Short mmCIF file of C-alpha atoms and ligand atoms in Angstrom, two decimals:
data_model
loop_
_atom_site.label_atom_id
_atom_site.label_comp_id
_atom_site.label_asym_id
_atom_site.label_seq_id
_atom_site.Cartn_x
_atom_site.Cartn_y
_atom_site.Cartn_z
CA MET A 1 231.34 91.39 48.41
CA ILE A 2 234.84 92.83 47.88
CA ILE A 3 236.13 91.08 51.01
CA ILE A 4 234.76 87.75 49.82
CA TYR A 5 236.36 88.32 46.41
CA LEU A 6 239.73 89.19 47.98
CA HIS A 7 239.59 86.19 50.28
CA GLN A 8 238.76 83.91 47.28
CA SER A 9 241.66 85.37 45.24
CA TYR A 10 244.02 84.99 48.22
CA THR A 11 243.07 81.32 48.67
CA ASP A 12 243.42 80.58 44.91
CA LEU A 13 246.82 82.25 44.67
CA ALA A 14 248.06 80.67 47.88
CA ASN A 15 247.04 77.22 46.62
CA THR A 16 248.79 77.81 43.29
CA CYS A 17 252.11 79.21 44.66
CA GLY A 18 252.37 77.42 47.96
CA HIS A 19 251.48 79.11 51.23
CA ALA A 20 254.99 79.92 52.45
CA LEU A 21 256.12 81.59 49.24
CA PHE A 22 252.85 83.42 48.85
CA ASN A 23 252.97 84.78 52.42
CA LEU A 24 256.54 85.94 51.82
CA VAL A 25 255.53 87.80 48.67
CA LEU A 26 252.50 89.29 50.38
CA THR A 27 254.55 90.44 53.40
CA SER A 28 257.11 92.01 51.07
CA VAL A 29 254.37 93.85 49.16
CA VAL A 30 252.77 95.11 52.40
CA VAL A 31 256.13 96.18 53.95
CA GLY A 32 257.31 97.73 50.67
CA SER A 33 254.14 99.74 50.09
CA SER A 34 254.01 100.87 53.76
CA LEU A 35 257.63 102.00 53.44
CA LEU A 36 256.89 103.91 50.23
CA THR A 37 253.82 105.55 51.80
CA TRP A 38 255.84 106.50 54.88
CA ARG A 39 258.64 107.94 52.70
CA LEU A 40 256.18 109.87 50.53
CA TRP A 41 254.55 111.35 53.62
CA THR A 42 257.74 112.06 55.62
CA PHE A 43 260.00 113.41 52.90
CA THR A 44 257.57 114.89 50.34
CA LEU A 45 254.08 115.69 51.66
CA ARG A 46 254.87 116.71 55.24
CA PRO A 47 257.66 119.14 54.20
CA LEU A 48 255.20 120.70 51.70
CA LEU A 49 252.70 121.25 54.52
CA HIS A 50 255.42 122.72 56.80
CA PRO A 51 257.56 124.88 54.50
CA ASN A 52 258.98 126.82 57.47
CA GLU A 53 260.66 123.76 58.97
CA PRO A 54 264.06 122.49 57.80
CA ARG A 55 263.51 119.65 55.32
CA PRO A 56 264.49 116.13 56.43
CA LEU A 57 267.26 114.34 54.52
CA PRO A 58 265.60 111.13 53.20
CA TYR A 59 266.55 107.72 54.57
CA TRP A 60 265.15 104.20 54.26
CA ILE A 61 265.18 102.58 57.70
CA PRO A 62 262.88 104.33 60.18
CA ILE A 63 264.42 105.19 63.58
CA ILE A 64 267.94 104.13 62.58
CA GLY A 65 267.85 106.80 59.91
CA HIS A 66 271.37 108.11 59.16
CA GLY A 67 272.74 106.65 62.41
CA PHE A 68 275.41 104.33 61.02
CA ARG A 69 276.53 106.84 58.41
CA PHE A 70 276.80 109.49 61.09
CA LEU A 71 279.08 107.26 63.17
CA ARG A 72 281.11 106.04 60.18
CA ASP A 73 281.82 109.37 58.49
CA SER A 74 279.70 112.26 59.70
CA GLN A 75 281.38 114.82 57.41
CA ALA A 76 280.44 112.75 54.33
CA LEU A 77 276.86 112.62 55.59
CA PHE A 78 276.70 116.40 56.03
CA THR A 79 278.19 116.94 52.56
CA ALA A 80 275.68 114.50 51.06
CA GLY A 81 272.89 116.43 52.79
CA ARG A 82 274.10 119.77 51.50
CA VAL A 83 274.42 118.39 47.97
CA HIS A 84 270.99 116.68 48.19
CA PHE A 85 269.40 120.10 48.72
CA ALA A 86 271.18 121.45 45.63
CA ASN A 87 273.95 123.08 47.64
CA SER A 88 271.51 125.83 48.63
CA ARG A 89 272.91 125.66 52.17
CA GLU A 90 269.42 125.65 53.62
CA PRO A 91 269.23 123.99 57.06
CA PHE A 92 268.18 120.33 56.93
CA ALA A 93 267.46 117.57 59.43
CA VAL A 94 269.15 114.19 59.85
CA THR A 95 267.86 111.32 61.97
CA VAL A 96 270.36 109.52 64.14
CA PHE A 97 268.94 106.49 65.95
CA GLY A 98 265.57 108.13 66.48
CA GLU A 99 266.92 111.58 67.26
CA THR A 100 266.35 114.50 64.89
CA ILE A 101 269.36 116.80 64.55
CA TYR A 102 269.27 120.01 62.51
CA ILE A 103 272.36 120.67 60.40
CA LEU A 104 273.33 124.23 59.50
CA THR A 105 275.87 124.94 56.78
CA SER A 106 275.22 128.56 55.82
CA PRO A 107 277.42 131.18 57.55
CA ARG A 108 274.43 133.54 57.74
CA ASP A 109 272.25 130.99 59.57
CA VAL A 110 275.20 130.24 61.82
CA SER A 111 275.56 133.92 62.73
CA GLY A 112 271.86 133.86 63.68
CA VAL A 113 272.47 130.87 65.96
CA PHE A 114 275.40 132.57 67.69
CA LYS A 115 273.26 135.63 68.42
CA GLU A 116 270.41 133.60 69.93
CA THR A 117 271.42 132.85 73.51
CA THR A 118 267.99 132.61 75.16
CA THR A 119 266.25 129.80 73.30
CA LEU A 120 269.41 127.96 72.24
CA SER A 121 271.49 126.48 75.03
CA THR A 122 274.99 124.98 75.16
CA ASP A 123 273.42 122.20 77.23
CA GLN A 124 276.20 122.13 79.78
CA VAL A 125 274.20 119.81 82.03
CA ASN A 126 274.05 117.02 79.45
CA ILE A 127 277.70 117.45 78.47
CA ASN A 128 278.67 117.15 82.12
CA ARG A 129 276.43 114.06 82.40
CA SER A 130 278.27 112.32 79.56
CA PHE A 131 281.44 112.85 81.59
CA GLY A 132 279.90 111.08 84.57
CA VAL A 133 278.45 113.93 86.66
CA SER A 134 275.68 112.38 88.79
CA ASP A 135 272.18 113.80 89.37
CA ALA A 136 273.27 115.01 92.79
CA GLY A 137 276.36 116.62 91.22
CA THR A 138 274.21 118.24 88.52
CA GLU A 139 271.89 119.64 91.17
CA GLN A 140 274.85 121.17 93.00
CA MET A 141 276.40 122.55 89.81
CA THR A 142 273.18 124.29 88.79
CA ARG A 143 272.34 125.69 92.23
CA PRO A 144 272.96 129.47 92.45
CA ALA A 145 275.56 129.66 95.20
CA PHE A 146 278.45 131.86 94.05
CA VAL A 147 279.05 135.57 93.92
CA ASP A 148 280.83 136.94 90.86
CA ALA A 149 283.93 138.66 92.26
CA VAL A 150 283.65 141.51 89.76
CA LYS A 151 279.91 142.20 89.99
CA GLY A 152 279.63 141.34 93.70
CA GLU A 153 276.14 141.12 95.25
CA ARG A 154 274.77 143.32 92.45
CA GLY A 155 275.12 140.50 89.93
CA GLY A 156 273.05 138.10 92.08
CA LEU A 157 274.05 134.52 92.86
CA LYS A 158 275.53 132.42 90.04
CA ASP A 159 275.80 128.66 89.60
CA TYR A 160 278.92 126.55 89.21
CA ASN A 161 278.69 126.38 85.39
CA TYR A 162 278.65 130.17 85.13
CA MET A 163 281.59 130.56 87.51
CA SER A 164 283.58 127.83 85.80
CA GLU A 165 283.11 129.51 82.40
CA HIS A 166 284.10 132.82 83.94
CA ILE A 167 287.31 131.33 85.35
CA ARG A 168 288.15 129.59 82.05
CA HIS A 169 287.74 132.83 80.16
CA SER A 170 289.85 134.91 82.54
CA GLN A 171 292.59 132.23 82.49
CA LEU A 172 292.65 131.60 78.75
CA LEU A 173 291.69 134.84 77.00
CA PRO A 174 294.30 137.60 76.58
CA GLY A 175 294.99 139.42 79.83
CA HIS A 176 297.06 139.21 82.98
CA GLN A 177 296.20 135.58 83.85
CA MET A 178 296.97 134.39 80.34
CA ASP A 179 300.33 136.17 80.44
CA ILE A 180 301.25 134.20 83.56
CA LEU A 181 300.05 130.96 81.97
CA SER A 182 302.01 131.67 78.77
CA ARG A 183 305.17 132.52 80.70
CA ASP A 184 304.93 129.28 82.72
CA PHE A 185 304.16 127.28 79.60
CA MET A 186 307.17 128.67 77.71
CA GLN A 187 309.54 128.01 80.63
CA LEU A 188 308.38 124.41 80.94
CA PHE A 189 308.34 123.90 77.20
CA GLU A 190 311.92 125.19 76.91
CA VAL A 191 312.97 122.54 79.44
CA GLU A 192 311.36 119.92 77.22
CA MET A 193 313.02 121.12 74.01
CA ARG A 194 316.36 122.38 75.31
CA SER A 195 317.48 119.04 76.61
CA GLY A 196 319.20 118.76 73.21
CA THR A 197 318.18 115.47 71.74
CA PRO A 198 314.61 114.57 72.63
CA GLU A 199 314.25 111.28 74.42
CA GLY A 200 311.19 109.19 75.00
CA LYS A 201 308.90 106.91 73.09
CA TYR A 202 308.98 109.14 70.04
CA VAL A 203 312.69 108.40 69.37
CA ILE A 204 312.81 105.28 67.23
CA GLY A 205 316.43 105.25 66.07
CA SER A 206 319.78 106.95 65.84
CA THR A 207 321.59 108.32 62.79
CA GLY A 208 324.97 108.87 64.51
CA GLU A 209 326.65 112.17 65.51
CA GLY A 210 323.79 113.10 67.86
CA GLY A 211 321.15 112.56 65.17
CA ARG A 212 317.89 110.75 65.93
CA VAL A 213 314.89 109.40 64.06
CA VAL A 214 311.65 110.64 65.64
CA LEU A 215 307.89 110.16 65.33
CA VAL A 216 306.55 113.70 65.26
CA LYS A 217 302.98 113.05 66.40
CA ASN A 218 304.17 111.60 69.68
CA TRP A 219 306.98 114.14 70.06
CA ALA A 220 304.54 117.07 69.71
CA ALA A 221 301.99 115.39 71.98
CA GLN A 222 304.45 114.47 74.73
CA SER A 223 306.25 117.81 74.89
CA LEU A 224 303.17 120.04 74.53
CA ILE A 225 300.86 118.05 76.78
CA ARG A 226 303.47 117.82 79.55
CA ALA A 227 304.27 121.54 79.46
CA THR A 228 300.58 122.60 79.23
CA THR A 229 299.45 120.23 81.97
CA HIS A 230 302.24 121.44 84.22
CA ALA A 231 301.46 125.12 83.50
CA LEU A 232 297.70 124.72 84.00
CA PHE A 233 297.44 122.22 86.84
CA GLY A 234 300.84 122.45 88.60
CA HIS A 235 303.33 119.60 88.98
CA CYS A 236 301.17 117.31 91.20
CA LEU A 237 298.98 115.91 88.42
CA LEU A 238 301.92 114.51 86.43
CA GLU A 239 303.67 113.30 89.57
CA MET A 240 300.57 111.39 90.65
CA GLU A 241 299.92 110.08 87.14
CA PRO A 242 303.17 110.01 85.09
CA GLN A 243 301.42 108.01 82.33
CA LEU A 244 298.74 110.67 81.86
CA THR A 245 299.86 111.62 78.34
CA ASP A 246 299.87 108.00 77.18
CA THR A 247 296.43 107.40 78.71
CA PHE A 248 295.16 110.51 76.98
CA LEU A 249 296.58 109.53 73.58
CA ARG A 250 294.95 106.09 73.81
CA PHE A 251 291.64 107.76 74.63
CA ASP A 252 291.82 110.67 72.19
CA ASP A 253 290.90 108.90 68.93
CA LYS A 254 287.77 107.46 70.53
CA SER A 255 286.70 110.38 72.72
CA TRP A 256 283.71 111.07 70.45
CA MET A 257 282.10 107.87 71.75
CA VAL A 258 281.70 109.47 75.15
CA ILE A 259 280.35 112.75 73.80
CA TYR A 260 277.80 110.99 71.58
CA ASN A 261 276.83 108.54 74.36
CA TYR A 262 277.94 105.51 72.28
CA PRO A 263 276.71 102.32 74.04
CA GLU A 264 279.23 101.51 76.77
CA MET A 265 279.19 97.76 76.06
CA PHE A 266 280.73 98.40 72.59
CA ALA A 267 283.40 100.77 73.88
CA LYS A 268 284.46 99.37 77.24
CA GLU A 269 288.10 100.45 77.02
CA THR A 270 287.18 104.00 75.99
CA TYR A 271 284.87 104.39 78.98
CA GLU A 272 287.50 102.94 81.31
CA LEU A 273 290.09 105.41 80.00
CA LYS A 274 287.59 108.24 80.41
CA GLU A 275 287.39 107.44 84.11
CA GLU A 276 291.08 108.24 84.39
CA LEU A 277 290.80 111.61 82.68
CA ILE A 278 288.94 114.79 83.42
CA GLN A 279 286.98 116.87 80.95
CA ILE A 280 289.08 120.02 81.21
CA PHE A 281 292.26 118.01 80.67
CA MET A 282 290.80 116.77 77.39
CA SER A 283 289.67 120.12 76.00
CA THR A 284 293.04 121.61 76.87
CA ASN A 285 295.13 118.92 75.26
CA ALA A 286 293.20 117.32 72.43
CA ASN A 287 294.08 119.73 69.65
CA SER A 288 297.32 121.68 69.99
CA PHE A 289 299.66 118.78 69.27
CA LYS A 290 297.65 117.90 66.17
CA ILE A 291 297.89 121.34 64.62
CA ALA A 292 301.62 121.43 65.43
CA PHE A 293 301.94 118.02 63.76
CA TRP A 294 300.11 119.07 60.58
CA MET A 295 301.96 122.38 60.29
CA LEU A 296 305.31 120.63 60.52
CA ALA A 297 304.19 117.89 58.13
CA HIS A 298 303.31 120.45 55.42
CA ILE A 299 306.50 122.41 56.02
CA VAL A 300 308.96 119.51 55.87
CA HIS A 301 307.26 117.84 52.93
CA SER A 302 308.26 120.84 50.78
CA ASP A 303 311.96 121.80 50.74
CA GLY A 304 311.13 125.29 49.41
CA LEU A 305 308.55 125.97 52.12
CA LYS A 306 310.86 124.60 54.82
CA ALA A 307 313.68 126.94 53.75
CA ALA A 308 311.30 129.95 53.67
CA VAL A 309 309.86 129.25 57.13
CA VAL A 310 313.28 128.59 58.69
CA GLU A 311 314.50 131.89 57.27
CA GLU A 312 311.43 133.73 58.55
CA ALA A 313 311.58 132.17 62.02
CA SER A 314 315.34 132.21 62.58
CA ALA A 315 315.34 135.62 64.33
CA ALA A 316 313.16 134.09 67.07
CA LEU A 317 316.20 132.11 68.25
CA PRO A 318 319.31 134.29 67.76
CA SER A 319 321.56 131.62 69.31
CA GLN A 320 321.10 128.07 70.48
CA ASP A 321 321.56 129.24 74.10
CA ALA A 322 318.83 131.88 73.82
CA ASP A 323 315.18 131.45 74.83
CA LEU A 324 312.75 131.09 71.94
CA ASP A 325 311.05 134.44 71.34
CA ILE A 326 307.46 133.27 71.01
CA ASN A 327 306.12 136.80 70.50
CA TYR A 328 308.37 137.21 67.47
CA LEU A 329 306.95 134.01 65.99
CA LEU A 330 303.38 135.11 66.72
CA ASN A 331 303.67 138.69 65.47
CA GLN A 332 306.47 138.89 62.90
CA CYS A 333 306.06 135.73 60.85
CA PRO A 334 303.27 136.18 58.25
CA LEU A 335 304.11 132.96 56.41
CA LEU A 336 303.89 130.88 59.59
CA ASP A 337 300.63 132.64 60.42
CA SER A 338 299.19 131.85 56.99
CA ILE A 339 300.26 128.20 57.35
CA TRP A 340 298.53 128.04 60.77
CA ASN A 341 295.29 129.34 59.26
CA ASP A 342 295.30 127.07 56.21
CA VAL A 343 296.13 124.01 58.30
CA LEU A 344 293.33 124.87 60.74
CA ARG A 345 291.00 125.26 57.77
CA LEU A 346 291.89 121.83 56.37
CA THR A 347 292.01 119.82 59.57
CA ALA A 348 289.25 121.28 61.78
CA SER A 349 286.16 119.15 61.94
CA SER A 350 284.87 121.24 64.81
CA SER A 351 281.16 121.32 65.42
CA THR A 352 279.16 123.80 67.40
CA TYR A 353 276.23 122.26 69.17
CA ARG A 354 273.10 123.78 70.68
CA TYR A 355 270.08 122.34 72.47
CA ILE A 356 266.80 124.00 71.44
CA VAL A 357 265.03 125.08 74.62
CA SER A 358 261.97 126.55 72.88
CA ASP A 359 260.92 126.88 69.23
CA THR A 360 263.40 129.20 67.50
CA THR A 361 263.07 130.86 64.10
CA ILE A 362 266.21 131.88 62.22
CA ARG A 363 265.99 133.39 58.74
CA GLY A 364 262.49 132.04 58.22
CA LYS A 365 263.10 128.46 59.38
CA THR A 366 261.69 127.20 62.65
CA PHE A 367 263.71 124.81 64.77
CA ARG A 368 261.57 122.75 67.15
CA ALA A 369 262.07 122.70 70.92
CA GLY A 370 263.70 119.61 72.42
CA ARG A 371 265.86 118.89 69.38
CA LYS A 372 269.55 119.50 68.75
CA LEU A 373 271.23 121.75 66.28
CA LEU A 374 274.67 121.06 64.88
CA ILE A 375 276.98 123.36 62.94
CA PRO A 376 279.72 121.30 61.26
CA GLN A 377 282.30 124.01 60.55
CA ARG A 378 284.07 121.91 57.91
CA GLN A 379 281.15 122.50 55.54
CA THR A 380 282.16 126.16 55.23
CA LEU A 381 285.90 125.73 55.74
CA LEU A 382 286.13 123.92 52.40
CA ASP A 383 283.75 126.22 50.51
CA GLU A 384 285.20 126.86 47.04
CA SER A 385 283.14 130.03 46.62
CA VAL A 386 285.08 131.55 49.51
CA PHE A 387 288.49 129.84 49.47
CA GLY A 388 288.80 129.33 45.74
CA GLU A 389 289.12 126.29 43.48
CA THR A 390 291.99 124.91 45.55
CA ALA A 391 289.91 124.94 48.74
CA ALA A 392 290.41 121.19 49.23
CA THR A 393 294.21 121.39 49.24
CA PHE A 394 296.90 123.10 51.30
CA ASP A 395 298.17 126.48 50.18
CA ALA A 396 300.79 127.96 52.51
CA GLU A 397 300.28 131.52 51.26
CA ARG A 398 296.49 131.58 50.88
CA PHE A 399 295.86 133.69 54.00
CA MET A 400 298.88 135.89 53.25
CA ARG A 401 297.58 136.79 49.80
CA ASP A 402 294.08 137.54 51.07
CA ARG A 403 294.20 138.85 54.62
CA LYS A 404 290.41 139.26 54.85
CA LEU A 405 289.95 135.47 54.72
CA ALA A 406 290.91 135.04 58.38
CA ASN A 407 287.90 137.17 59.38
CA SER A 408 285.45 135.51 56.98
CA THR A 409 282.28 134.07 58.54
CA SER A 410 283.14 130.88 56.63
CA PHE A 411 286.35 130.54 58.66
CA ARG A 412 285.29 129.46 62.15
CA PRO A 413 287.57 126.61 63.19
CA PHE A 414 287.08 127.58 66.85
CA GLY A 415 283.29 127.67 66.67
CA GLY A 416 281.57 130.81 67.84
CA GLY A 417 279.08 132.58 70.04
CA VAL A 418 279.05 131.90 73.76
CA SER A 419 280.80 128.56 73.35
CA MET A 420 283.64 129.79 71.13
CA CYS A 421 286.92 128.12 72.10
CA SER A 422 288.56 130.19 74.81
CA GLY A 423 291.80 128.23 74.37
CA ARG A 424 292.45 129.49 70.82
CA HIS A 425 295.22 131.92 71.84
CA VAL A 426 296.90 129.31 74.01
CA ALA A 427 296.64 126.77 71.18
CA LYS A 428 298.36 129.11 68.74
CA ARG A 429 301.14 129.77 71.22
CA GLU A 430 301.67 126.05 71.78
CA ALA A 431 301.72 125.23 68.07
CA PHE A 432 304.06 128.09 67.19
CA ALA A 433 306.34 127.19 70.12
CA PHE A 434 306.68 123.60 68.93
CA VAL A 435 307.02 124.29 65.20
CA GLY A 436 309.33 127.29 65.77
CA SER A 437 311.47 125.42 68.24
CA VAL A 438 311.86 122.31 66.08
CA LEU A 439 312.71 124.34 62.96
CA THR A 440 315.23 126.63 64.65
CA ARG A 441 316.90 124.09 66.98
CA TYR A 442 317.19 121.14 64.60
CA GLU A 443 318.17 120.31 61.08
CA LEU A 444 315.34 118.22 59.74
CA LYS A 445 315.00 115.67 56.97
CA LEU A 446 312.22 113.28 56.04
CA ALA A 447 313.25 109.75 56.98
CA ASN A 448 312.44 108.13 53.65
CA PRO A 449 311.82 104.40 53.54
CA GLU A 450 314.39 102.27 51.69
CA LYS A 451 312.40 102.46 48.50
CA GLY A 452 310.64 105.66 47.52
CA LYS A 453 309.55 108.70 49.44
CA GLN A 454 307.72 109.05 52.74
CA ARG A 455 303.98 109.37 52.09
CA PHE A 456 302.23 112.50 53.38
CA PRO A 457 300.14 111.45 56.43
CA ARG A 458 296.48 110.89 55.57
CA LEU A 459 293.82 112.82 57.46
CA ASN A 460 291.61 110.64 59.64
CA VAL A 461 288.23 111.92 58.48
CA MET A 462 286.28 108.90 59.66
CA ASN A 463 285.77 109.46 63.40
CA PRO A 464 283.22 112.03 64.50
CA ASN A 465 285.44 114.71 65.95
CA LEU A 466 285.00 117.73 68.11
CA GLY A 467 288.17 119.59 67.25
CA LEU A 468 291.02 118.80 64.90
CA MET A 469 291.40 115.60 62.95
CA GLY A 470 294.59 113.65 63.51
CA PRO A 471 296.44 111.42 61.03
CA MET A 472 295.29 107.86 60.28
CA PRO A 473 296.51 105.58 63.10
CA GLU A 474 299.18 103.94 60.92
CA ASP A 475 300.49 107.24 59.53
CA ASP A 476 303.00 109.56 61.16
CA LEU A 477 305.66 112.05 60.21
CA VAL A 478 309.04 110.38 60.60
CA LEU A 479 311.96 112.79 60.71
CA LYS A 480 315.72 112.56 60.99
CA ILE A 481 316.71 115.38 63.31
CA LYS A 482 320.09 116.74 64.33
CA PRO A 483 320.70 119.63 66.78
CA ARG A 484 321.90 122.82 65.04
CA HIS A 485 325.14 124.37 66.29
C1 LIG B 1 293.83 124.25 67.44
C2 LIG B 1 293.39 123.94 68.62
C3 LIG B 1 291.94 123.99 69.07
C4 LIG B 1 290.79 123.90 68.34
C5 LIG B 1 290.63 123.71 66.83
C6 LIG B 1 289.68 124.02 69.28
C7 LIG B 1 288.35 123.96 68.93
C8 LIG B 1 287.31 124.15 69.81
C9 LIG B 1 285.92 124.14 69.42
C10 LIG B 1 285.40 123.91 68.01
C11 LIG B 1 285.20 124.36 70.54
C12 LIG B 1 283.67 124.41 70.62
C13 LIG B 1 283.23 125.72 70.03
C14 LIG B 1 281.75 125.87 69.92
O1 LIG B 1 280.99 125.18 70.59
O2 LIG B 1 281.33 126.71 69.10
C15 LIG B 1 286.11 124.51 71.65
C16 LIG B 1 285.74 124.77 72.95
C17 LIG B 1 286.63 124.91 73.99
N1 LIG B 1 288.00 124.85 73.91
FE1 LIG B 1 289.09 124.61 72.24
N2 LIG B 1 290.19 124.18 70.55
C18 LIG B 1 291.56 124.17 70.48
C19 LIG B 1 292.45 124.30 71.53
C20 LIG B 1 292.09 124.54 72.84
C21 LIG B 1 293.03 124.72 73.93
C22 LIG B 1 294.56 124.67 73.81
C23 LIG B 1 292.28 124.94 75.06
C24 LIG B 1 292.74 125.21 76.47
C25 LIG B 1 293.92 125.61 76.84
C26 LIG B 1 290.88 124.89 74.68
C27 LIG B 1 289.83 125.07 75.54
C28 LIG B 1 288.51 125.06 75.17
C29 LIG B 1 287.41 125.27 76.12
C30 LIG B 1 287.55 125.51 77.62
C31 LIG B 1 286.24 125.17 75.37
C32 LIG B 1 284.77 125.28 75.87
C33 LIG B 1 284.23 126.63 75.54
C34 LIG B 1 284.70 127.70 76.45
O3 LIG B 1 284.26 127.81 77.57
O4 LIG B 1 285.62 128.43 76.04
N3 LIG B 1 290.81 124.65 73.32
N4 LIG B 1 287.40 124.38 71.17
#
């Protein structure tokens, strides 16, 4: 009876409105109500039935979910998620092209993740895959075949990934190997900086009497990447590939496409550049020149700060013929140290990532096996409840005034747990070497445009990023430099 009635009503309405228009309206009503039902179930009813699971951040288009927002400005998406759940910092889930990713923004949850090393994995296999390691290569890398030199036979056989991590740590963490690396780096870096007036693509003009106009981003990148590459890999790599730094810089801004498996057809050049680079070369070189750049940018944009830092650092270079005393800069310069920390805080968009091997419960929330978990460190680095009302802006003395801040669980620019950056000590050395060297060897002035003042470089917050954010492509720090006598 009801069916006959509905059919009759359908026919009457269709005849009155015209079939095409009526079908359009009907389709819209069906799609709209299905969408509302799906939203009600997914974002309201299901979370009520599963209170122990992180709540999903609502979205409108199934499967695509937050995909485009994630690619366009992932930090804004994470902030929106945190705010959507009333800034409670409970874990939540986003959907990126069909994939559910848990987002953690509370330092206490994050500490729980770092402690859990059995059910949460760093997923080395998949990371290697995105850098082109084949199935056969993966099989070889995960086959237990090596003996740990320290533990010997007692430790049992280890696979390539374990041994590679072991070697990275002994090379890069404080100890004998790092001392050798640092010594080599400083020698090579001195060659770069001592040559008086820097030459290369970063010099864009002359001001007479030995003065030059330089682009600092490129200057920091060229000198630090060359010296680090030479110290880590020997001279052959740069001899075989003299353009390596340029190739790297062209790749750097888009490297996230490789990590997030962005479709190759939309990023052909990036994937071609990736072929020319190796993964370890990227993790070693992607960040240090950026932090050096930002530190110098903040220092030279304030005459008062510049004078204070030059005064503090000047004992590291007693004469222009001396070698830069990097240990003095690292250990006796509290202002420089505070600047390093606050710049890291403002520019790190580091994320720690884990693959969930089996269901894992942290502080009452269960994270389901087979999904990914992401910890965007920027969500705590800008937390006003920890860093104060001025958390969003640079404060050179913030970490000097409150020394405990550097050990806060909200301050993790290098990630944490088993995957914490082992290059953090090397990075600090590189940044201090560049900033200290430039400030003590040169007189510096902002090269102001004809009208007005040089704008402070804007942070490129748009690209998903795995370490430090650089400046917007069209922004740089342009300095007039003149060797000191
Ligand atoms: C300011 C500069 C740097 C920043 C902000 C930075 C940040 C990071 C972050 C966020 C991670 C992932 C941490 C996690 O998953 O929790 C990482 C990993 C790593 N970084 Fe860095 N990094 C920097 C410089 C360097 C340098 C100079 C090197 C090498 C000389 C390096 C080598 C590595 C390596 C090898 C890893 C993989 C994890 C490991 O085995 O240690 N990083 N870095």
